[in-house]
Short mmCIF file of C-alpha atoms in Angstrom, two decimals:
data_model
loop_
_atom_site.label_atom_id
_atom_site.label_comp_id
_atom_site.label_asym_id
_atom_site.label_seq_id
_atom_site.Cartn_x
_atom_site.Cartn_y
_atom_site.Cartn_z
CA UNK I 1 -29.98 -6.63 -19.26
CA UNK I 2 -31.52 -8.05 -16.08
CA UNK I 3 -28.20 -9.53 -14.94
CA UNK I 4 -26.52 -6.13 -15.13
CA UNK I 5 -29.26 -4.61 -12.99
CA UNK I 6 -29.20 -7.50 -10.49
CA UNK I 7 -25.41 -7.51 -10.13
CA UNK I 8 -25.38 -3.72 -9.82
CA UNK I 9 -28.02 -3.84 -7.11
CA UNK I 10 -26.05 -6.43 -5.15
CA UNK I 11 -22.92 -4.34 -5.54
CA UNK I 12 -24.66 -1.27 -4.13
CA UNK I 13 -26.29 -3.17 -1.27
CA UNK I 14 -22.94 -4.66 -0.22
CA UNK I 15 -21.14 -1.31 -0.31
CA UNK I 16 -19.86 -0.16 3.11
CA UNK I 17 -22.28 2.43 4.41
CA UNK I 18 -21.77 5.46 6.61
CA UNK I 19 -23.51 3.53 9.37
CA UNK I 20 -21.65 1.47 11.94
CA UNK I 21 -19.46 -1.22 10.39
CA UNK I 22 -21.51 -3.97 12.05
CA UNK I 23 -24.56 -3.00 9.99
CA UNK I 24 -22.64 -3.22 6.72
CA UNK I 25 -21.11 -6.53 7.77
CA UNK I 26 -24.50 -8.02 8.62
CA UNK I 27 -25.87 -6.96 5.25
CA UNK I 28 -22.85 -8.38 3.40
CA UNK I 29 -23.26 -11.68 5.24
CA UNK I 30 -26.98 -11.80 4.49
CA UNK I 31 -26.42 -11.15 0.79
CA UNK I 32 -23.87 -13.98 0.66
CA UNK I 33 -26.24 -16.38 2.47
CA UNK I 34 -28.83 -15.83 -0.26
CA UNK I 35 -26.61 -17.65 -2.75
CA UNK I 36 -25.54 -14.55 -4.60
CA UNK I 37 -21.81 -15.39 -4.68
CA UNK I 38 -22.40 -18.36 -6.98
CA UNK I 39 -24.48 -16.13 -9.25
CA UNK I 40 -21.79 -13.44 -9.38
CA UNK I 41 -19.06 -15.98 -10.20
CA UNK I 42 -21.23 -17.47 -12.95
CA UNK I 43 -21.59 -14.01 -14.47
CA UNK I 44 -17.80 -13.62 -14.56
CA UNK I 45 -17.62 -16.90 -16.50
CA UNK I 46 -19.74 -15.55 -19.35
CA UNK I 47 -17.80 -14.96 -22.55
CA UNK I 48 -17.99 -11.57 -24.22
CA UNK I 49 -16.35 -12.49 -27.50
CA UNK I 50 -13.30 -10.31 -26.85
CA UNK I 51 -11.35 -13.07 -25.07
CA UNK I 52 -8.38 -14.32 -27.14
CA UNK I 53 -9.97 -17.76 -27.56
CA UNK I 54 -13.21 -16.19 -28.83
CA UNK I 55 -11.81 -13.37 -30.91
CA UNK I 56 -11.61 -15.19 -34.25
CA UNK I 57 -15.17 -16.50 -33.90
CA UNK I 58 -16.48 -13.02 -33.11
CA UNK I 59 -14.46 -11.54 -35.96
CA UNK I 60 -15.95 -14.01 -38.46
CA UNK I 61 -19.46 -13.33 -37.17
CA UNK I 62 -18.97 -9.61 -37.71
CA UNK I 63 -17.51 -10.22 -41.15
CA UNK I 64 -20.40 -12.47 -42.16
CA UNK I 65 -22.96 -9.94 -41.03
CA UNK I 66 -21.23 -7.16 -42.89
CA UNK I 67 -21.12 -9.23 -46.08
CA UNK I 68 -24.88 -9.64 -45.76
CA UNK I 69 -25.28 -5.89 -45.59
CA UNK I 70 -23.21 -5.52 -48.73
CA UNK I 71 -25.55 -7.82 -50.68
CA UNK I 72 -23.87 -11.17 -50.06
CA UNK I 73 -25.64 -14.52 -49.96
CA UNK I 74 -26.13 -14.53 -46.21
CA UNK I 75 -29.64 -14.57 -44.76
CA UNK I 76 -28.49 -11.67 -42.65
CA UNK I 77 -28.75 -9.46 -45.71
CA UNK I 78 -30.84 -6.41 -44.96
CA UNK I 79 -30.69 -6.99 -41.24
CA UNK I 80 -29.40 -3.48 -40.79
CA UNK I 81 -27.30 -1.82 -38.17
CA UNK I 82 -28.45 -3.87 -35.19
CA UNK I 83 -27.27 -7.14 -36.79
CA UNK I 84 -23.95 -5.79 -37.97
CA UNK I 85 -23.21 -4.42 -34.57
CA UNK I 86 -24.44 -7.48 -32.64
CA UNK I 87 -20.98 -8.89 -31.79
CA UNK I 88 -20.03 -5.50 -30.38
CA UNK I 89 -23.37 -5.09 -28.59
CA UNK I 90 -23.00 -8.51 -26.99
CA UNK I 91 -19.45 -7.72 -25.91
CA UNK I 92 -20.63 -4.47 -24.32
CA UNK I 93 -23.49 -6.15 -22.45
CA UNK I 94 -21.27 -8.91 -21.06
CA UNK I 95 -18.54 -6.38 -20.19
CA UNK I 96 -21.05 -4.40 -18.13
CA UNK I 97 -22.17 -7.58 -16.38
CA UNK I 98 -18.55 -8.39 -15.54
CA UNK I 99 -18.00 -4.91 -14.14
CA UNK I 100 -20.98 -5.06 -11.79
CA UNK I 101 -20.35 -8.65 -10.67
CA UNK I 102 -16.68 -8.05 -9.92
CA UNK I 103 -17.56 -4.86 -8.04
CA UNK I 104 -20.07 -6.79 -5.94
CA UNK I 105 -17.41 -9.37 -5.05
CA UNK I 106 -15.09 -6.58 -3.90
CA UNK I 107 -17.74 -5.29 -1.51
CA UNK I 108 -18.81 -8.74 -0.28
CA UNK I 109 -15.17 -9.67 0.30
CA UNK I 110 -14.81 -6.75 2.70
CA UNK I 111 -16.54 -9.05 5.17
CA UNK I 112 -13.93 -11.57 6.35
CA UNK I 113 -16.54 -14.31 6.81
CA UNK I 114 -17.43 -14.15 3.09
CA UNK I 115 -13.91 -14.62 1.71
CA UNK I 116 -13.66 -18.39 2.03
CA UNK I 117 -17.12 -18.77 0.50
CA UNK I 118 -16.11 -16.58 -2.46
CA UNK I 119 -13.05 -18.76 -3.04
CA UNK I 120 -14.99 -22.01 -2.63
CA UNK I 121 -17.46 -20.88 -5.29
CA UNK I 122 -14.58 -20.67 -7.79
CA UNK I 123 -14.06 -16.92 -7.94
CA UNK I 124 -10.25 -16.81 -8.07
CA UNK I 125 -9.76 -18.38 -11.54
CA UNK I 126 -12.47 -16.10 -12.93
CA UNK I 127 -11.00 -12.97 -11.34
CA UNK I 128 -7.56 -13.85 -12.72
CA UNK I 129 -9.04 -14.56 -16.15
CA UNK I 130 -10.71 -11.14 -16.24
CA UNK I 131 -7.42 -9.47 -15.31
CA UNK I 132 -5.60 -11.47 -17.97
CA UNK I 133 -8.14 -10.83 -20.71
CA UNK I 134 -8.63 -7.13 -20.04
CA UNK I 135 -5.93 -6.27 -22.54
CA UNK I 136 -7.95 -8.00 -25.24
CA UNK I 137 -10.82 -5.57 -24.83
CA UNK I 138 -9.05 -3.70 -27.59
CA UNK I 139 -9.92 -6.73 -29.72
CA UNK I 140 -13.34 -5.17 -30.20
CA UNK I 141 -11.59 -2.50 -32.24
CA UNK I 142 -8.85 -4.70 -33.69
CA UNK I 143 -11.52 -7.05 -35.10
CA UNK I 144 -12.21 -4.36 -37.66
CA UNK I 145 -8.63 -4.29 -38.92
CA UNK I 146 -8.41 -8.09 -38.72
CA UNK I 147 -11.46 -8.46 -40.92
CA UNK I 148 -10.26 -5.92 -43.43
CA UNK I 149 -6.88 -7.64 -43.68
CA UNK I 150 -8.66 -10.85 -44.70
CA UNK I 151 -11.40 -9.14 -46.70
CA UNK I 152 -9.54 -6.63 -48.80
CA UNK I 153 -12.60 -5.02 -50.36
CA UNK I 154 -12.53 -1.30 -49.72
CA UNK I 155 -16.31 -1.20 -49.48
CA UNK I 156 -16.28 -3.79 -46.67
CA UNK I 157 -13.70 -1.79 -44.74
CA UNK I 158 -15.70 1.42 -45.09
CA UNK I 159 -18.97 -0.24 -44.08
CA UNK I 160 -17.49 -1.97 -41.03
CA UNK I 161 -15.88 1.24 -39.85
CA UNK I 162 -19.14 3.14 -40.20
CA UNK I 163 -21.44 0.53 -38.64
CA UNK I 164 -19.29 -0.62 -35.73
CA UNK I 165 -19.37 2.63 -33.88
CA UNK I 166 -16.22 3.86 -32.18
CA UNK I 167 -18.33 4.91 -29.20
CA UNK I 168 -19.30 1.28 -28.57
CA UNK I 169 -15.80 -0.14 -28.87
CA UNK I 170 -14.33 2.64 -26.75
CA UNK I 171 -16.96 1.93 -24.11
CA UNK I 172 -16.11 -1.78 -24.12
CA UNK I 173 -12.48 -0.95 -23.46
CA UNK I 174 -13.43 1.45 -20.65
CA UNK I 175 -15.84 -0.96 -18.97
CA UNK I 176 -13.38 -3.85 -19.31
CA UNK I 177 -10.65 -1.76 -17.71
CA UNK I 178 -12.97 -1.02 -14.78
CA UNK I 179 -13.64 -4.75 -14.46
CA UNK I 180 -9.90 -5.41 -14.37
CA UNK I 181 -9.52 -2.88 -11.54
CA UNK I 182 -12.42 -4.48 -9.64
CA UNK I 183 -10.91 -7.94 -10.04
CA UNK I 184 -7.53 -6.79 -8.72
CA UNK I 185 -9.25 -5.12 -5.77
CA UNK I 186 -11.21 -8.30 -5.11
CA UNK I 187 -7.99 -10.33 -5.03
CA UNK I 188 -6.46 -7.76 -2.67
CA UNK I 189 -9.36 -8.18 -0.27
CA UNK I 190 -9.46 -11.97 -0.53
CA UNK I 191 -5.72 -12.26 0.04
CA UNK I 192 -6.04 -10.64 3.44
CA UNK I 193 -6.63 -14.30 4.38
CA UNK I 194 -3.27 -16.09 4.37
CA UNK I 195 -4.82 -19.34 3.19
CA UNK I 196 -6.02 -17.68 -0.01
CA UNK I 197 -2.66 -16.22 -1.10
CA UNK I 198 -1.23 -19.54 -2.28
CA UNK I 199 -4.39 -20.39 -4.26
CA UNK I 200 -4.31 -16.99 -5.93
CA UNK I 201 -0.66 -17.36 -6.93
CA UNK I 202 -1.32 -20.91 -8.18
CA UNK I 203 -4.06 -19.50 -10.43
CA UNK I 204 -1.38 -17.41 -12.16
CA UNK I 205 -2.37 -14.03 -10.77
CA UNK I 206 1.08 -12.58 -10.09
CA UNK I 207 2.42 -12.18 -13.67
CA UNK I 208 -0.86 -10.63 -14.82
CA UNK I 209 -0.95 -8.22 -11.88
CA UNK I 210 2.63 -7.15 -12.64
CA UNK I 211 1.71 -6.58 -16.28
CA UNK I 212 -1.27 -4.55 -15.10
CA UNK I 213 1.07 -2.55 -12.87
CA UNK I 214 3.21 -1.68 -15.89
CA UNK I 215 0.62 -0.81 -18.53
CA UNK I 216 -2.51 0.37 -16.70
CA UNK I 217 -3.53 3.89 -15.82
CA UNK I 218 -3.18 5.19 -12.28
CA UNK I 219 -6.29 3.46 -10.90
CA UNK I 220 -5.34 0.14 -12.45
CA UNK I 221 -1.76 0.37 -11.23
CA UNK I 222 -2.94 1.20 -7.71
CA UNK I 223 -5.32 -1.78 -7.68
CA UNK I 224 -2.54 -4.04 -8.90
CA UNK I 225 -0.09 -2.75 -6.27
CA UNK I 226 -2.69 -3.31 -3.59
CA UNK I 227 -3.22 -6.93 -4.68
CA UNK I 228 0.53 -7.56 -4.88
CA UNK I 229 0.95 -6.04 -1.42
CA UNK I 230 -1.55 -8.52 0.02
CA UNK I 231 -0.05 -11.47 -1.86
CA UNK I 232 3.47 -10.67 -0.62
CA UNK I 233 2.58 -10.40 3.06
CA UNK I 234 3.82 -13.41 5.05
CA UNK I 235 4.36 -15.51 1.92
CA UNK I 236 7.97 -16.13 0.88
CA UNK I 237 7.04 -18.06 -2.26
CA UNK I 238 4.98 -15.14 -3.54
CA UNK I 239 7.71 -12.66 -2.61
CA UNK I 240 10.23 -14.61 -4.69
CA UNK I 241 7.85 -15.00 -7.63
CA UNK I 242 7.19 -11.24 -7.69
CA UNK I 243 10.90 -10.48 -7.66
CA UNK I 244 11.62 -12.98 -10.44
CA UNK I 245 8.69 -11.72 -12.53
CA UNK I 246 10.09 -8.17 -12.35
CA UNK I 247 7.66 -6.48 -9.98
CA UNK I 248 10.19 -4.39 -8.08
CA UNK I 249 11.37 -1.82 -10.72
CA UNK I 250 7.82 -0.73 -11.71
CA UNK I 251 6.82 -0.57 -8.05
CA UNK I 252 9.74 1.75 -7.30
CA UNK I 253 8.99 3.92 -10.35
CA UNK I 254 5.40 4.16 -9.22
CA UNK I 255 6.57 5.08 -5.71
CA UNK I 256 8.75 7.88 -7.07
CA UNK I 257 5.89 9.23 -9.16
CA UNK I 258 3.57 9.08 -6.17
CA UNK I 259 5.76 11.52 -4.28
CA UNK I 260 4.46 14.24 -6.57
CA UNK I 261 0.82 13.48 -5.76
CA UNK I 262 -1.09 16.47 -4.54
CA UNK I 263 -1.47 16.43 -0.75
CA UNK I 264 -5.14 17.33 -0.98
CA UNK I 265 -5.87 14.29 -3.18
CA UNK I 266 -4.16 11.93 -0.75
CA UNK I 267 -5.93 13.54 2.21
CA UNK I 268 -9.32 12.89 0.60
CA UNK I 269 -8.44 9.26 0.03
CA UNK I 270 -7.45 8.84 3.67
CA UNK I 271 -10.74 10.43 4.80
CA UNK I 272 -12.69 7.91 2.71
CA UNK I 273 -11.39 5.17 5.01
CA UNK I 274 -14.07 6.14 7.51
CA UNK I 275 -16.54 4.35 5.21
CA UNK I 276 -14.10 1.88 3.61
CA UNK I 277 -11.58 0.75 6.23
CA UNK I 278 -9.76 -1.51 3.75
CA UNK I 279 -9.11 1.38 1.35
CA UNK I 280 -5.45 2.24 0.74
CA UNK I 281 -3.88 5.23 -0.95
CA UNK I 282 -1.57 4.50 -3.86
CA UNK I 283 1.43 5.39 -1.73
CA UNK I 284 0.29 3.02 1.02
CA UNK I 285 -0.22 0.20 -1.48
CA UNK I 286 3.16 0.61 -3.11
CA UNK I 287 5.28 1.19 -0.02
CA UNK I 288 3.41 -1.61 1.76
CA UNK I 289 4.23 -3.98 -1.09
CA UNK I 290 7.91 -2.98 -0.98
CA UNK I 291 7.93 -3.50 2.79
CA UNK I 292 6.52 -6.99 2.40
CA UNK I 293 8.97 -7.88 -0.37
CA UNK I 294 11.89 -6.52 1.67
CA UNK I 295 11.22 -9.19 4.29
CA UNK I 296 12.79 -11.69 1.89
CA UNK I 297 16.59 -11.48 1.86
CA UNK I 298 16.80 -12.19 -1.88
CA UNK I 299 14.60 -9.19 -2.62
CA UNK I 300 16.50 -6.65 -0.52
CA UNK I 301 19.39 -5.92 -2.89
CA UNK I 302 17.00 -5.77 -5.86
CA UNK I 303 14.84 -3.19 -4.07
CA UNK I 304 17.85 -1.07 -3.17
CA UNK I 305 19.33 -1.21 -6.68
CA UNK I 306 15.96 -0.17 -8.12
CA UNK I 307 16.32 3.12 -6.22
CA UNK I 308 13.73 2.62 -3.48
CA UNK I 309 15.78 4.01 -0.59
CA UNK I 310 15.47 7.79 -1.36
CA UNK I 311 11.64 7.77 -1.68
CA UNK I 312 11.39 5.55 1.41
CA UNK I 313 13.45 8.08 3.37
CA UNK I 314 11.37 10.95 2.00
CA UNK I 315 8.14 9.23 3.08
CA UNK I 316 9.48 8.50 6.55
CA UNK I 317 10.83 12.01 7.11
CA UNK I 318 7.84 13.84 5.64
CA UNK I 319 10.03 15.65 3.12
CA UNK I 320 8.49 18.42 1.04
CA UNK I 321 7.54 16.01 -1.75
CA UNK I 322 6.00 13.52 0.71
CA UNK I 323 4.12 15.75 3.17
CA UNK I 324 0.84 14.04 2.34
CA UNK I 325 2.14 10.63 3.43
CA UNK I 326 -0.13 8.98 5.98
CA UNK I 327 0.97 7.35 9.20
CA UNK I 328 0.31 3.96 7.57
CA UNK I 329 2.66 4.86 4.70
CA UNK I 330 5.35 6.03 7.13
CA UNK I 331 5.07 2.84 9.17
CA UNK I 332 5.49 0.79 6.00
CA UNK I 333 8.47 2.89 4.92
CA UNK I 334 10.10 2.35 8.32
CA UNK I 335 9.49 -1.38 8.06
CA UNK I 336 11.00 -1.53 4.58
CA UNK I 337 14.07 0.42 5.67
CA UNK I 338 14.48 -1.82 8.71
CA UNK I 339 14.62 -4.91 6.48
CA UNK I 340 16.82 -3.28 3.86
CA UNK I 341 19.40 -2.10 6.38
CA UNK I 342 20.17 -5.65 7.45
CA UNK I 343 22.64 -5.42 4.56
CA UNK I 344 25.76 -3.36 5.25
CA UNK I 345 25.77 -2.11 1.67
CA UNK I 346 22.22 -0.82 2.07
CA UNK I 347 23.07 0.79 5.40
CA UNK I 348 25.69 2.82 3.58
CA UNK I 349 23.09 3.98 1.06
CA UNK I 350 20.71 5.03 3.83
CA UNK I 351 23.40 7.04 5.61
CA UNK I 352 24.77 8.63 2.43
#
């Protein structure tokens, strides 16, 4: 699809290069001036058929096409594999468009001057929607079982399962997950601007990012933690919403798991910052988010009770299981401990 190619080209052009940062910034600004942000946001608006609101319609289309293949009255009869798979093919094409467009917005947002323009073009609701709907990518597969529950014919079940290839539906889920990661990273970059944090929270991003933190793989969880870190910085309302929505326990669990990360892997991530200065390691994202949340007095006891103090101390001291921690991670750990030890009870835990 031409839109996939165009969005992918814009994404690559806007990627930070190994050249001086000023060159990348000039290119990112030039791309934005050409009106590409509006195009990228419009691509994110396109429906794939796997969104909850579209799922039933897509399911019925697939069912109708399959009936035609089985000799029903539909004019689709004899249309063959391409027709029966068309709802899945469409979903895959749109999913790939979403992935490239969201990736381009991440790279364009690395330039501070582009962030307000990205928001003004309506990107935030679309980014949040893609994060929210990512879980329904599995609908591409669940449509099969939905159809067969309504259409009990064994022959229909067998034909659907054979024609709607698992490779396609698996790929939709994979591409949609990558889009979700891109969208969280885009929000993390945009929310470096304080004025954008409130708009992002108002769009409903925080609950969906917390859900992403809990159920995603490592890359998705890191992207979510990074976005939450940015949203929590210097914003008390967002700090409280995160606490009330249950962000702290999964953040602490993720922090504890991160202590076991291989030092070599974390070192490579830190080296990549030479090309991508906004890049954070998972440890930096998580401990930075906890530091920002700990600035709010109502969050401090929740963070301590969730068990954050031991891994914070390990990060700060460079213990054996945290030797790969960067200076940025240690600074964040020190900041979190400083806020937490305002409480006498927490001071006791630190000294224990």
